[in-house]
Amino acid sequence: MNLKQIAKDTAKTLQSYLTYQALRTVLAQLGETNPPLALWLHNFSADKIQDGESYIEQLFRAKPDLALRIITVREHIAEEVADFLPEMVRTGIQQANMEQRRQHLERITQIDTSNLSLQPEQQASSDPNNEQ
């Protein structure tokens, strides 16, 4: 397990996600102030936002002012969430793991009552060979 590579991959994924969140913020703002530009940005962004850096590069070529706006918003979001994000991730994973384990334990310990035959007491009383 290469922890350094995992950290790099996680950072890249988080960076792309923050780019997506910045795009959503800018789209909402433009939706109120400049709907035609919001529509253009929405159409431009479709199927391009998976890789945040590649998306920003393409947007710089098409509309540098929007690219600058998105990276500014992305940086602001990153600064706001960076301090408490590691603890939230750790806590979230611990809670999710505990819930997954609980659900798994419930599944493996459930008795399937549809496949059970009559209870032993019922079998004894309904057995014609049973002399009481």
Short mmCIF file of N, CA and C in Angstrom, two decimals, residues 6 15 30 34 41 44-45 74-77 85 102 104 110 112 115 131:
data_model
loop_
_atom_site.label_atom_id
_atom_site.label_comp_id
_atom_site.label_asym_id
_atom_site.label_seq_id
_atom_site.Cartn_x
_atom_site.Cartn_y
_atom_site.Cartn_z
N ILE A 6 -1.75 7.27 -2.51
CA ILE A 6 -3.15 7.39 -2.11
C ILE A 6 -3.47 8.83 -1.73
N GLN A 15 -9.60 18.11 -5.19
CA GLN A 15 -9.41 19.32 -5.98
C GLN A 15 -10.44 19.39 -7.11
N LEU A 30 -24.50 33.32 -11.75
CA LEU A 30 -24.80 33.75 -13.12
C LEU A 30 -26.27 33.56 -13.47
N ASN A 34 -26.85 36.78 -15.07
CA ASN A 34 -26.62 36.69 -16.51
C ASN A 34 -27.04 35.29 -17.01
N LEU A 41 -22.19 28.41 -19.86
CA LEU A 41 -21.25 27.72 -18.97
C LEU A 41 -21.74 26.32 -18.63
N PHE A 44 -21.12 24.23 -21.72
CA PHE A 44 -19.68 24.03 -21.88
C PHE A 44 -19.16 23.00 -20.89
N SER A 45 -19.67 23.01 -19.68
CA SER A 45 -19.15 22.19 -18.59
C SER A 45 -19.61 20.74 -18.64
N ARG A 74 -13.07 28.46 -6.07
CA ARG A 74 -12.53 27.17 -5.60
C ARG A 74 -11.52 27.38 -4.49
N GLU A 75 -10.66 28.35 -4.65
CA GLU A 75 -9.65 28.64 -3.62
C GLU A 75 -10.31 29.07 -2.32
N HIS A 76 -11.33 29.89 -2.43
CA HIS A 76 -12.05 30.34 -1.23
C HIS A 76 -12.71 29.16 -0.51
N ILE A 77 -13.36 28.29 -1.27
CA ILE A 77 -13.99 27.11 -0.67
C ILE A 77 -12.94 26.25 0.02
N LEU A 85 -11.82 19.64 7.56
CA LEU A 85 -12.06 18.51 6.67
C LEU A 85 -11.40 17.20 7.13
N ARG A 102 -22.83 -2.89 11.49
CA ARG A 102 -24.09 -3.17 12.19
C ARG A 102 -25.09 -3.80 11.22
N HIS A 104 -24.47 -5.39 8.45
CA HIS A 104 -23.98 -6.73 8.08
C HIS A 104 -24.30 -7.74 9.17
N GLN A 110 -30.09 -12.73 11.08
CA GLN A 110 -31.54 -12.87 10.92
C GLN A 110 -31.87 -14.32 10.63
N ASP A 112 -34.39 -16.85 8.90
CA ASP A 112 -35.39 -16.87 7.84
C ASP A 112 -36.54 -17.74 8.29
N ASN A 115 -38.61 -20.47 5.96
CA ASN A 115 -38.12 -21.82 5.68
C ASN A 115 -38.20 -22.75 6.87
N GLU A 131 -48.60 -40.66 21.16
CA GLU A 131 -49.62 -41.06 22.12
C GLU A 131 -49.52 -40.15 23.33
#
